[in-house]
MMTF fields as JSON, N, C-alpha, C and O atoms, coordinates in Angstrom:
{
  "mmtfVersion": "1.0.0",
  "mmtfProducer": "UNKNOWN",
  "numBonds": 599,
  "numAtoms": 600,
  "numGroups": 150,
  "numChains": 1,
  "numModels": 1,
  "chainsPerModel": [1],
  "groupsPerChain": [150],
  "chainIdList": ["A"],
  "bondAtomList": [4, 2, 8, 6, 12, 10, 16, 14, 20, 18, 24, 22, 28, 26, 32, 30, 36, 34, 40, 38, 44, 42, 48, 46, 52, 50, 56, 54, 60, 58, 64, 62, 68, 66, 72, 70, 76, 74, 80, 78, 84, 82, 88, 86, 92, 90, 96, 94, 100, 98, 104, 102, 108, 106, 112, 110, 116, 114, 120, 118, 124, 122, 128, 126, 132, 130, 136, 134, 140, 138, 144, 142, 148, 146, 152, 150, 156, 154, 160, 158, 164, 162, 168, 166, 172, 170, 176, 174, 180, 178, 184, 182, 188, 186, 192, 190, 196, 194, 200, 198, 204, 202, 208, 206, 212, 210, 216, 214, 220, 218, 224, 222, 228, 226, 232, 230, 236, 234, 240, 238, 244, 242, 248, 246, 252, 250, 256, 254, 260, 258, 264, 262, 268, 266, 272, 270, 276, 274, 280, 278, 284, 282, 288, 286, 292, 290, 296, 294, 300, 298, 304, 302, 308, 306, 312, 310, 316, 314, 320, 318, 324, 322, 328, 326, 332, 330, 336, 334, 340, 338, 344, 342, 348, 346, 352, 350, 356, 354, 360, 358, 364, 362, 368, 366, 372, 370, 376, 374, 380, 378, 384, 382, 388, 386, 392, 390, 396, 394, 400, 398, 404, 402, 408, 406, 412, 410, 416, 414, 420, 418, 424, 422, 428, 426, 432, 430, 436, 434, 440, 438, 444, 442, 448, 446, 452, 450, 456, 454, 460, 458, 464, 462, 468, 466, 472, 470, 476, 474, 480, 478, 484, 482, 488, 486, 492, 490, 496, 494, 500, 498, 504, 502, 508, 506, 512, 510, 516, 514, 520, 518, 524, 522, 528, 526, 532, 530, 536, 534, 540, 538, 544, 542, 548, 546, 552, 550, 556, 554, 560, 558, 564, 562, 568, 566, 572, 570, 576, 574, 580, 578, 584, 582, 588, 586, 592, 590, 596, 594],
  "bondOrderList": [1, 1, 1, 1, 1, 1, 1, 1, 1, 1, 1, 1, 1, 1, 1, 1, 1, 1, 1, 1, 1, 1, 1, 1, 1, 1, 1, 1, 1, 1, 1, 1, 1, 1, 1, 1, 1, 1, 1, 1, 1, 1, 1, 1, 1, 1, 1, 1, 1, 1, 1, 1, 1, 1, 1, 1, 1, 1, 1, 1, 1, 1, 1, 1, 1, 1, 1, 1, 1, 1, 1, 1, 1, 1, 1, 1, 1, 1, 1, 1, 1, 1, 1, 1, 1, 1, 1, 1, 1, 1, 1, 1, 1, 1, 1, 1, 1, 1, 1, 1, 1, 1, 1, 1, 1, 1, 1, 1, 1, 1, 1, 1, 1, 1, 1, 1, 1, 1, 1, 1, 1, 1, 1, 1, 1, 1, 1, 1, 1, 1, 1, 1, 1, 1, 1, 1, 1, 1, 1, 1, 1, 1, 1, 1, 1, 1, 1, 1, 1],
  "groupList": [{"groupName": "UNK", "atomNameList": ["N", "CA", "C", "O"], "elementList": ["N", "C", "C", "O"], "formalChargeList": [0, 0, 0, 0], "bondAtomList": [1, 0, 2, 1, 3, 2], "bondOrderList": [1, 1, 2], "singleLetterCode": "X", "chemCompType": "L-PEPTIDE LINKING"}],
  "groupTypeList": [0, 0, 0, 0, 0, 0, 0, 0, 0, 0, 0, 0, 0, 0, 0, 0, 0, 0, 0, 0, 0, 0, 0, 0, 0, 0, 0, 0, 0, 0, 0, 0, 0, 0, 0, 0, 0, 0, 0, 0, 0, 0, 0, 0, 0, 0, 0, 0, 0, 0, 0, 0, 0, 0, 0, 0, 0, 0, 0, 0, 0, 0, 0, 0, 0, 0, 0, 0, 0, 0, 0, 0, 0, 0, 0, 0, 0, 0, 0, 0, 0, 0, 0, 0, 0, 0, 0, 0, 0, 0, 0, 0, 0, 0, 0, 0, 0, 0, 0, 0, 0, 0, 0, 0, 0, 0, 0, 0, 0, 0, 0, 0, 0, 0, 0, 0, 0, 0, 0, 0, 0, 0, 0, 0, 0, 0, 0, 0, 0, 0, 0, 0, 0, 0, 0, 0, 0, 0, 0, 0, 0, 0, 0, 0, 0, 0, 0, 0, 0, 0],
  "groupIdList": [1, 2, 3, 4, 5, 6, 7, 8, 9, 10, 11, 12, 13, 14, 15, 16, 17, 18, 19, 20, 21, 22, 23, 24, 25, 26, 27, 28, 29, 30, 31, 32, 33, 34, 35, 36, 37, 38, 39, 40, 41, 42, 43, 44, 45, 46, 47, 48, 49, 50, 51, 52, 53, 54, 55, 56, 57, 58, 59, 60, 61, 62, 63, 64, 65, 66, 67, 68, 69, 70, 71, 72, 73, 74, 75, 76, 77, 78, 79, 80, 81, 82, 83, 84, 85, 86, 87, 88, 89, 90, 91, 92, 93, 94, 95, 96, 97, 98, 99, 100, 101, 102, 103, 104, 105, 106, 107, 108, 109, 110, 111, 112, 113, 114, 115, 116, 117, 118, 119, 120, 121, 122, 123, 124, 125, 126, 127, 128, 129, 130, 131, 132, 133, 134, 135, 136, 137, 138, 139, 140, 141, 142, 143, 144, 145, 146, 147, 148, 149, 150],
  "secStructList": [7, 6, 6, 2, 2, 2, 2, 2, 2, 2, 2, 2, 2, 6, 6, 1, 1, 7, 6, 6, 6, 2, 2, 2, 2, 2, 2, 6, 6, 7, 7, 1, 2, 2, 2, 2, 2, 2, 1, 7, 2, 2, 2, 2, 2, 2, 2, 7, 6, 6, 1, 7, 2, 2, 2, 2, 2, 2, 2, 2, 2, 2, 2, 2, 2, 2, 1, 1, 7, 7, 7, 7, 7, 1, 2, 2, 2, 2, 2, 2, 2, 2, 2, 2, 7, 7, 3, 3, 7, 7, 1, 1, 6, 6, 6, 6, 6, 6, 6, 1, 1, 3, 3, 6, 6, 1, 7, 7, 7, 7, 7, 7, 1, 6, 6, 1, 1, 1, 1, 4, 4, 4, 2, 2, 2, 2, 2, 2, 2, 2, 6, 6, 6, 7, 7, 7, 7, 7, 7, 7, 7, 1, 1, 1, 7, 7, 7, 1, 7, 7],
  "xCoordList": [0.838, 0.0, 0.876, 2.03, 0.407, 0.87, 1.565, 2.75, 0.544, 1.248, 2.45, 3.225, 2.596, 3.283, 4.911, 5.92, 4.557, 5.954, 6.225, 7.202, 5.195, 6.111, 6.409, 7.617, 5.884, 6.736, 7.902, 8.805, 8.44, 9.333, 10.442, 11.659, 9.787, 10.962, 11.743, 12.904, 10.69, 11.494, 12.563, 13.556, 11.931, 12.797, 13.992, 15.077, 13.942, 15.15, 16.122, 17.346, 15.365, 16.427, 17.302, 18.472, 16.845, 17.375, 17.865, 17.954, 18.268, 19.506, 18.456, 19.092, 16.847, 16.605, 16.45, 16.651, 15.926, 15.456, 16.156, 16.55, 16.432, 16.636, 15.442, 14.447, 15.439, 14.252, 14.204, 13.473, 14.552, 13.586, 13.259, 12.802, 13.65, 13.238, 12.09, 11.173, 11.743, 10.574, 9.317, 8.337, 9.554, 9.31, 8.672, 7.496, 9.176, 9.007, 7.917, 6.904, 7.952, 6.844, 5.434, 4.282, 5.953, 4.319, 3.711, 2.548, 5.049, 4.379, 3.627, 3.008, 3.719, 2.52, 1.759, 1.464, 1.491, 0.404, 1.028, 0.4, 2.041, 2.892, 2.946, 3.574, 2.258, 2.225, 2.668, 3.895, 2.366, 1.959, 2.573, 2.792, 2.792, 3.811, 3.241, 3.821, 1.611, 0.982, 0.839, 0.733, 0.824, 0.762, 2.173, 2.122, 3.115, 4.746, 4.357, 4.43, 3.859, 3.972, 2.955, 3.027, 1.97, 0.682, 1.003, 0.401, 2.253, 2.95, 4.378, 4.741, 4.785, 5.968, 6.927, 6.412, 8.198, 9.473, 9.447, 9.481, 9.374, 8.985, 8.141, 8.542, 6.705, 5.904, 6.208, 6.401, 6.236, 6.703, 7.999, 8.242, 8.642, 9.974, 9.421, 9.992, 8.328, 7.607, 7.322, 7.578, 6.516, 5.738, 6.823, 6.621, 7.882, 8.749, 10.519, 11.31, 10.565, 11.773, 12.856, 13.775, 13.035, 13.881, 14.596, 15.815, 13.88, 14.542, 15.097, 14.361, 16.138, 16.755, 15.557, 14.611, 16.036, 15.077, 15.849, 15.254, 17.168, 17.44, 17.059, 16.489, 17.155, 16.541, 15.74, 15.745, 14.357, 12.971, 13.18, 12.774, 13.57, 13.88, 14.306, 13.626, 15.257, 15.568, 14.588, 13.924, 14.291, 13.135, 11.896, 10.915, 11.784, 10.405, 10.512, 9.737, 11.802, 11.972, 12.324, 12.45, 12.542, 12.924, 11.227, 11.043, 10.301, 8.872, 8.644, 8.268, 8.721, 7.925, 8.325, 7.493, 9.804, 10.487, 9.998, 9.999, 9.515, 9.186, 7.387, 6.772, 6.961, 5.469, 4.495, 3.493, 4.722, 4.103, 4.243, 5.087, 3.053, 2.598, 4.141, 4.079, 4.894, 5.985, 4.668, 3.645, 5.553, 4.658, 5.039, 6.212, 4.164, 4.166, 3.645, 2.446, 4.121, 3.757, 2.666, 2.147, 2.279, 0.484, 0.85, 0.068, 1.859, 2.068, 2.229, 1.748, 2.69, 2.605, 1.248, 0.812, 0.764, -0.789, -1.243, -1.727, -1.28, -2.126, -1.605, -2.369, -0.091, 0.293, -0.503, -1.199, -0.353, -1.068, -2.132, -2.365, -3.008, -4.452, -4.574, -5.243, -3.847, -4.178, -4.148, -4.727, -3.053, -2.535, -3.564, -3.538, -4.513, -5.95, -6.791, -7.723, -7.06, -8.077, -8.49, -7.651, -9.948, -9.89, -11.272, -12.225, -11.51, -12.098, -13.8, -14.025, -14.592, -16.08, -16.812, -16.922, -17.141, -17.836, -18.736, -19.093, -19.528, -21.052, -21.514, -22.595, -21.115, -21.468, -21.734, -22.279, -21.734, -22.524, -21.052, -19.908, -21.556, -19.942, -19.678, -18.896, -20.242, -19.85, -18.374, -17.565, -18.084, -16.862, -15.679, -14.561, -15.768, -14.857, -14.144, -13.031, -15.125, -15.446, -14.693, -13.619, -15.005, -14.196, -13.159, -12.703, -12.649, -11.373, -11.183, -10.137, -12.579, -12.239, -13.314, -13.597, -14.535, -15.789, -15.479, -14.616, -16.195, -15.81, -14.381, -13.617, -14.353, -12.909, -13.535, -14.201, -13.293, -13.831, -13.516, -12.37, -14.69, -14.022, -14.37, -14.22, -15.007, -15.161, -16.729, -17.464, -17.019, -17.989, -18.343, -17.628, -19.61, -19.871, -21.159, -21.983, -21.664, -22.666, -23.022, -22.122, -23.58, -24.04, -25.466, -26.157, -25.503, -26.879, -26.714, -25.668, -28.248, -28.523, -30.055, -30.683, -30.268, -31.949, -32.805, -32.147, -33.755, -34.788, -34.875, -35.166, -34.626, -34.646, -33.698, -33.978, -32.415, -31.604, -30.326, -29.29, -30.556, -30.389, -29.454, -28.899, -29.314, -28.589, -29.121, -28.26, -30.003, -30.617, -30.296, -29.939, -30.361, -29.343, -28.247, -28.267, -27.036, -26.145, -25.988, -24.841, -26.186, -26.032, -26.316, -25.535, -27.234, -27.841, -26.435, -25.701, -26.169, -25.326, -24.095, -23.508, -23.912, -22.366, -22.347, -21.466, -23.698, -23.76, -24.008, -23.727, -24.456, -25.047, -23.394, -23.08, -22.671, -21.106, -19.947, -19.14, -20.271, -19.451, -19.76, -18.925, -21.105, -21.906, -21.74, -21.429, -21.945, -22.236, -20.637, -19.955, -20.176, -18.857, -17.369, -16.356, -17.407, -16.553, -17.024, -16.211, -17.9, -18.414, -18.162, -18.019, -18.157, -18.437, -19.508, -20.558, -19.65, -20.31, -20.969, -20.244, -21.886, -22.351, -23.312, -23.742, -23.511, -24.507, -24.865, -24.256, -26.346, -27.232, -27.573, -27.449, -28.123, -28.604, -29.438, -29.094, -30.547, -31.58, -32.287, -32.981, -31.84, -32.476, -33.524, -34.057, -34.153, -35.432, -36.978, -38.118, -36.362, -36.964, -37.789, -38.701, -37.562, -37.866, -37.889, -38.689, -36.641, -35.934, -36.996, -37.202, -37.37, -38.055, -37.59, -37.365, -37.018, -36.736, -37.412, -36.957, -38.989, -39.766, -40.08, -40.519, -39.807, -40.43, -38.668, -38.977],
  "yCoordList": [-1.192, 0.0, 1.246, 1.26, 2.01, 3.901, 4.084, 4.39, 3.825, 4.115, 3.529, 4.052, 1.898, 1.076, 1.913, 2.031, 2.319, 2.517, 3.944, 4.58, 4.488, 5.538, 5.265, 5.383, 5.033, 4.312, 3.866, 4.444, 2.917, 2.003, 3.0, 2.814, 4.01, 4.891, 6.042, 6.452, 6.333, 7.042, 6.336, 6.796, 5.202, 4.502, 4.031, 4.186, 3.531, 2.94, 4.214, 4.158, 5.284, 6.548, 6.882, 6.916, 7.214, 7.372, 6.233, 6.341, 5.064, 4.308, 3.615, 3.214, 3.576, 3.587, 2.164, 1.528, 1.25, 0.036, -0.611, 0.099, -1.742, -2.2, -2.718, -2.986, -2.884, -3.511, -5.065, -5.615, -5.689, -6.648, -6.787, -7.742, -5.537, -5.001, -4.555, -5.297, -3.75, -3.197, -4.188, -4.352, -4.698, -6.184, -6.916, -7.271, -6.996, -8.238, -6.928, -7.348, -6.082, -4.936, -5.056, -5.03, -5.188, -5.379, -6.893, -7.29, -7.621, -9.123, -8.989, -9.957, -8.137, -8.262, -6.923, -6.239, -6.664, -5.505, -4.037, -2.988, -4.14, -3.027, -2.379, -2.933, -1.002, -1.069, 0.194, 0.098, 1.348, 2.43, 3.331, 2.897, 4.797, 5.168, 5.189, 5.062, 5.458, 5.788, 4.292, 4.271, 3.202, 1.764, 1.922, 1.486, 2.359, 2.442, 2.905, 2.311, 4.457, 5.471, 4.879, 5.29, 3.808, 3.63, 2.648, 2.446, 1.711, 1.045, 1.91, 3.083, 1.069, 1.473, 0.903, 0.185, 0.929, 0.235, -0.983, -1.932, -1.268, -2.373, -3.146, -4.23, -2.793, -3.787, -4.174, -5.345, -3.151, -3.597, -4.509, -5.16, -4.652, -5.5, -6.765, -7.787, -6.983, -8.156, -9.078, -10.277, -8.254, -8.765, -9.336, -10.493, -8.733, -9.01, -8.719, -7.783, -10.108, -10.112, -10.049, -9.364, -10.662, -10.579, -9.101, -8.956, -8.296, -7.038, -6.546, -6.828, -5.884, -5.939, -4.439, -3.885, -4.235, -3.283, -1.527, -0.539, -1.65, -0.317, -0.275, 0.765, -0.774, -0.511, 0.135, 1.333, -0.823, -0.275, 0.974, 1.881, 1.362, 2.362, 3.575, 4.601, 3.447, 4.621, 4.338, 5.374, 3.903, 4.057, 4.192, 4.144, 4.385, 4.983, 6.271, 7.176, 6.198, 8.601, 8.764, 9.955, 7.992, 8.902, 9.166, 10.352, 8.452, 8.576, 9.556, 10.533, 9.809, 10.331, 11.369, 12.256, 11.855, 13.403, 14.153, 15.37, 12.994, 13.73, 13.68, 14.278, 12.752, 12.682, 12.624, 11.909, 13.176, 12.787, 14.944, 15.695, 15.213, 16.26, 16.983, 16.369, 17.568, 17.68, 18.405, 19.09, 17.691, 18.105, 19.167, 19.323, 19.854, 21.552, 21.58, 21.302, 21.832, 22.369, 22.922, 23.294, 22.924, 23.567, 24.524, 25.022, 25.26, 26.76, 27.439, 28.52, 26.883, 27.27, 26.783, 27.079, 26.121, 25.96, 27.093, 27.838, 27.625, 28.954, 30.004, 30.748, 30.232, 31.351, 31.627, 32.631, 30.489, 30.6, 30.797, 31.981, 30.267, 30.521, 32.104, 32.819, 32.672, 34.058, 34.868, 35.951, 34.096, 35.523, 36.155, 37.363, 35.353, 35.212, 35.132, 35.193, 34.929, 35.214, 36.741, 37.504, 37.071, 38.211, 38.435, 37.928, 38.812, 39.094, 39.394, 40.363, 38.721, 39.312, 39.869, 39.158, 41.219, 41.542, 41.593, 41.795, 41.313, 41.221, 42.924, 42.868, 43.738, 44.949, 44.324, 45.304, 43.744, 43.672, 42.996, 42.964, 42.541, 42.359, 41.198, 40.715, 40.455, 39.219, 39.293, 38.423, 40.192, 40.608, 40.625, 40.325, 40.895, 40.972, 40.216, 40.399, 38.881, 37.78, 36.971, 36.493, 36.736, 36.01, 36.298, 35.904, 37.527, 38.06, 39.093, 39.616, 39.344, 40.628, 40.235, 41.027, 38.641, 38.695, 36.578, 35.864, 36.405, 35.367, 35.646, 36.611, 34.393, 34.466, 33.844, 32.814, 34.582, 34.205, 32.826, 32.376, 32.139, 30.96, 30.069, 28.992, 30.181, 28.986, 29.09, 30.055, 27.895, 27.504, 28.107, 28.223, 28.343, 28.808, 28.57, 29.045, 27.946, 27.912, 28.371, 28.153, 28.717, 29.769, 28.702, 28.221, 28.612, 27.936, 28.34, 28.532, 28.522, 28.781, 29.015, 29.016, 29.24, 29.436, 30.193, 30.789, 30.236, 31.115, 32.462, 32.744, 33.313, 34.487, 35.447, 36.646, 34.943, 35.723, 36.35, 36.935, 36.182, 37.033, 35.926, 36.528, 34.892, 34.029, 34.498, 34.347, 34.904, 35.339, 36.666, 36.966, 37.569, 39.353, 38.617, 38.242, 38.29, 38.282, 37.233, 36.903, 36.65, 36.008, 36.831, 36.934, 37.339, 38.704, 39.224, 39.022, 39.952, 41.2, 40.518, 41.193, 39.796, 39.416, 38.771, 38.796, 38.298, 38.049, 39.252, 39.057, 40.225, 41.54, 42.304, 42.87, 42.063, 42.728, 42.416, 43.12, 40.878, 40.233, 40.542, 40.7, 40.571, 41.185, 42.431, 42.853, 43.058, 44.997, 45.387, 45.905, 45.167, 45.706, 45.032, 45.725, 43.405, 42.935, 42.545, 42.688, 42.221, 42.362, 40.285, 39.786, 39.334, 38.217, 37.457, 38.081, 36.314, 35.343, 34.782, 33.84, 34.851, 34.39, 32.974, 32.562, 32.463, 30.844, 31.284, 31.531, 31.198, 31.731, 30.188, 29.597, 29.773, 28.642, 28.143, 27.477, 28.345, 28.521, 26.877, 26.246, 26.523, 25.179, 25.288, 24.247, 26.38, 25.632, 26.701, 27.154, 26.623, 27.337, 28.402, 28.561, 28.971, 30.165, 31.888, 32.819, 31.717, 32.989, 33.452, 32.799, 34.256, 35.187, 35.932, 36.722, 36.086, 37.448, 38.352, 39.491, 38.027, 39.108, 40.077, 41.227, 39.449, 40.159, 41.217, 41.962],
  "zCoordList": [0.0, 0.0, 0.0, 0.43, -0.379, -0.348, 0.845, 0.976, 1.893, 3.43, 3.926, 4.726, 3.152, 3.456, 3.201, 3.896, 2.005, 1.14, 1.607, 1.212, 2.583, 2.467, 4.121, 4.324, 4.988, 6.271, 5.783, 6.388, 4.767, 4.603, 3.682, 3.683, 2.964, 2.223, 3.621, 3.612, 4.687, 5.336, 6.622, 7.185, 6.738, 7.703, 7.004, 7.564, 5.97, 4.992, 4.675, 4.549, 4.583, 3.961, 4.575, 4.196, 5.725, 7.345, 7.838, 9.061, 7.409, 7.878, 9.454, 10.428, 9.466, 11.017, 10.988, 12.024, 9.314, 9.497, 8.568, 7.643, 8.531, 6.992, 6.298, 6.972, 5.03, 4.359, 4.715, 3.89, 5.348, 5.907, 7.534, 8.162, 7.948, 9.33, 8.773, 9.126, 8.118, 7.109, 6.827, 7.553, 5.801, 6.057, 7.439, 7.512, 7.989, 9.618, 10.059, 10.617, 9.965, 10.558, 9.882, 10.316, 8.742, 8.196, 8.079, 8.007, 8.089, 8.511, 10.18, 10.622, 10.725, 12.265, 12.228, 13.208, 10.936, 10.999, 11.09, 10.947, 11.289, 11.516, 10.308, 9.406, 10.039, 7.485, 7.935, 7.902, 8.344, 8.643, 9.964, 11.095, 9.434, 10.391, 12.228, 13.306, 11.731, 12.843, 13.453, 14.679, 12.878, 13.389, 14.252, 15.402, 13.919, 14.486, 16.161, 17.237, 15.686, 16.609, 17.849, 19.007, 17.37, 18.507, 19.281, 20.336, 18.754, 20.314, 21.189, 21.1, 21.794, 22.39, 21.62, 20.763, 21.569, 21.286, 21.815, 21.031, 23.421, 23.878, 23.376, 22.951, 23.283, 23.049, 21.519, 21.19, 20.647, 19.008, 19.183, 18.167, 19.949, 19.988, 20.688, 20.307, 21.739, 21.988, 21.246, 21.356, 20.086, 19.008, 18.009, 17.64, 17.544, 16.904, 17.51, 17.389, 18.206, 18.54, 17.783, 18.231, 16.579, 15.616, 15.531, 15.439, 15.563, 15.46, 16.567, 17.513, 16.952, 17.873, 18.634, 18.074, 19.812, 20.655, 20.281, 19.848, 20.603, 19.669, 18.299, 17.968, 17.787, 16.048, 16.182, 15.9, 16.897, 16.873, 17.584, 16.858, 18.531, 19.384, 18.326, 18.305, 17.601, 16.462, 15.767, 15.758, 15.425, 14.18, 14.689, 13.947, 16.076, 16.944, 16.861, 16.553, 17.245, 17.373, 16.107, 15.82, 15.198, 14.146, 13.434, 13.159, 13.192, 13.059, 13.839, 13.191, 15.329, 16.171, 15.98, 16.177, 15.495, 15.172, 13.854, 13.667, 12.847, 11.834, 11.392, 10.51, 12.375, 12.182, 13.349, 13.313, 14.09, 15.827, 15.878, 15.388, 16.656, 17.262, 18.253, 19.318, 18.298, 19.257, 20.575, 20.53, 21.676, 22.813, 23.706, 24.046, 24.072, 24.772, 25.927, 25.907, 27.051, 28.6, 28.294, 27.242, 29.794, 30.146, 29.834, 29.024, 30.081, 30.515, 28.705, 28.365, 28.147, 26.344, 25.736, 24.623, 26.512, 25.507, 26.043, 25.191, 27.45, 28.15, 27.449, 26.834, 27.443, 26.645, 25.586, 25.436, 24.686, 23.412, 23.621, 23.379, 23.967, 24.521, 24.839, 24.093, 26.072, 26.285, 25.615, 25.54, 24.766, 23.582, 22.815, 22.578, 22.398, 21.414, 21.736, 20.934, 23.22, 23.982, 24.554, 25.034, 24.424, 25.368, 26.277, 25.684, 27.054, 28.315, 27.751, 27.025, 28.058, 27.495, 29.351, 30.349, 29.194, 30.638, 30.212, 29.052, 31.599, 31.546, 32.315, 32.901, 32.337, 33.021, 34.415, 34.923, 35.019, 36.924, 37.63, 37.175, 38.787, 39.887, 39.829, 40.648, 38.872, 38.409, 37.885, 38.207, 37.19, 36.091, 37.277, 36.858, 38.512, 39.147, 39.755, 40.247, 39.715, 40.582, 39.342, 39.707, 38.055, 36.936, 36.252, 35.178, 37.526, 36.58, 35.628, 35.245, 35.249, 34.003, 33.323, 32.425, 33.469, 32.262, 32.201, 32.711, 31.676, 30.502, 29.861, 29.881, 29.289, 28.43, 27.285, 27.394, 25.934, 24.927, 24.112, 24.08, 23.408, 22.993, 23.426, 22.848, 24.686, 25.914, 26.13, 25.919, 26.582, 26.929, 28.714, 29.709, 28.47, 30.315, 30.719, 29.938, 31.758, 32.356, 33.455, 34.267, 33.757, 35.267, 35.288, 34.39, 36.885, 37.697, 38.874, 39.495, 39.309, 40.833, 40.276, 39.217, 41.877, 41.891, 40.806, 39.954, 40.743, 40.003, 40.459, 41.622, 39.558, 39.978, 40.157, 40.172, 40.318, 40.761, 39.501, 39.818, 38.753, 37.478, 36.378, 35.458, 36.396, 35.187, 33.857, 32.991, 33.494, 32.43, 32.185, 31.046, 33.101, 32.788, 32.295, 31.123, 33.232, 33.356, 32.024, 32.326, 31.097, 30.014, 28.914, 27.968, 28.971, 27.946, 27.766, 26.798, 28.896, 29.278, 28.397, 27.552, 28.531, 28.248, 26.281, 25.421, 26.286, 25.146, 23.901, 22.719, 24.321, 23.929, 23.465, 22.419, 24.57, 24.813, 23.729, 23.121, 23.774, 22.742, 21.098, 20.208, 21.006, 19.656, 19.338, 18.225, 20.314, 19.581, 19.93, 19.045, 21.008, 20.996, 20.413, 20.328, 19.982, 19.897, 18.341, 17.427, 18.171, 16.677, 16.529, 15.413, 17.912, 17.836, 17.495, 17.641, 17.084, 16.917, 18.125, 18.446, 18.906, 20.108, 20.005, 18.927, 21.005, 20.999, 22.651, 23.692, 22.114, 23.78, 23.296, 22.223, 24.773, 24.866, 25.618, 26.594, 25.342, 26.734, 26.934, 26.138, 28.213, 28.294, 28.746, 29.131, 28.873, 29.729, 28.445, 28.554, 27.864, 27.072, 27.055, 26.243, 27.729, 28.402, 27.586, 27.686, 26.81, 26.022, 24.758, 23.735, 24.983, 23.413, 23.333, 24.25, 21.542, 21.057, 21.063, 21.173, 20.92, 20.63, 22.319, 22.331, 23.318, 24.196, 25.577, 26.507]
}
């Protein structure tokens, strides 16, 4: 297959497998880079002892360096996140209490009793994001309650 050959052109290029290390991989299902990447070194070396455990081991990171997601701290997904994020207020003392509003982008639910303003305070903030930020908003009224007309 397509996938096969191109798992097997980049491991072979790169010196990580030989072609009948290549081979012995797809004789146990192994075709595909993401088939590589979805065990460990260990367990792919279980399955096929023949190949020695460093081999598989280079030819795990060498897949995982050129086709695997590189992975990022909490603290750089938030960066990123804040960077493009920005603050939606609801006008009332809620805003003070969440920091500055909603944070846009995100999902939010507010509950408590009847009466005590979840419905302002959703307006308010949804109204904010629209006329002043010029966003896309999703009101969502579960209890079906909400008319435009009134």
């Amino acid at each position: 297959s397509e996938a096969w050959w191109a798992m097997a052109a980049l491991l072979l290029r790169d010196g990580c497998l030989s072609e009948q290390h290549v081979e012995e991989l797809a004789s146990c299902g192994i075709t595909t880079i993401a088939d590589l990447l979805a065990g460990t070194p260990e367990a792919i070396s279980v399955r096929k002892p023949s190949i020695p455990l460093d081999v598989v081991k280079s030819a795990h990171a060498r897949a995982a360096a050129v086709h695997a997601p590189q992975s990022r701290s909490c603290a750089e997904l938030w960066s990123d996140r804040m960077a493009t994020a920005c603050m939606v207020q609801t006008g009332t003392e809620l805003d003070e209490l969440l920091g500055g509003g909603f944070l846009s982008g995100e999902v939010s639910e507010l509950a408590g009793r009847s009466g005590v303003g979840k419905t302002r305070v959703c307006l308010a903030a949804c109204a904010t994001a629209a006329l002043t930020m010029g966003a896309p908003v999703l009101y969502i009224d579960t209890t079906n309650s909400f008319s435009a007309a009134s």
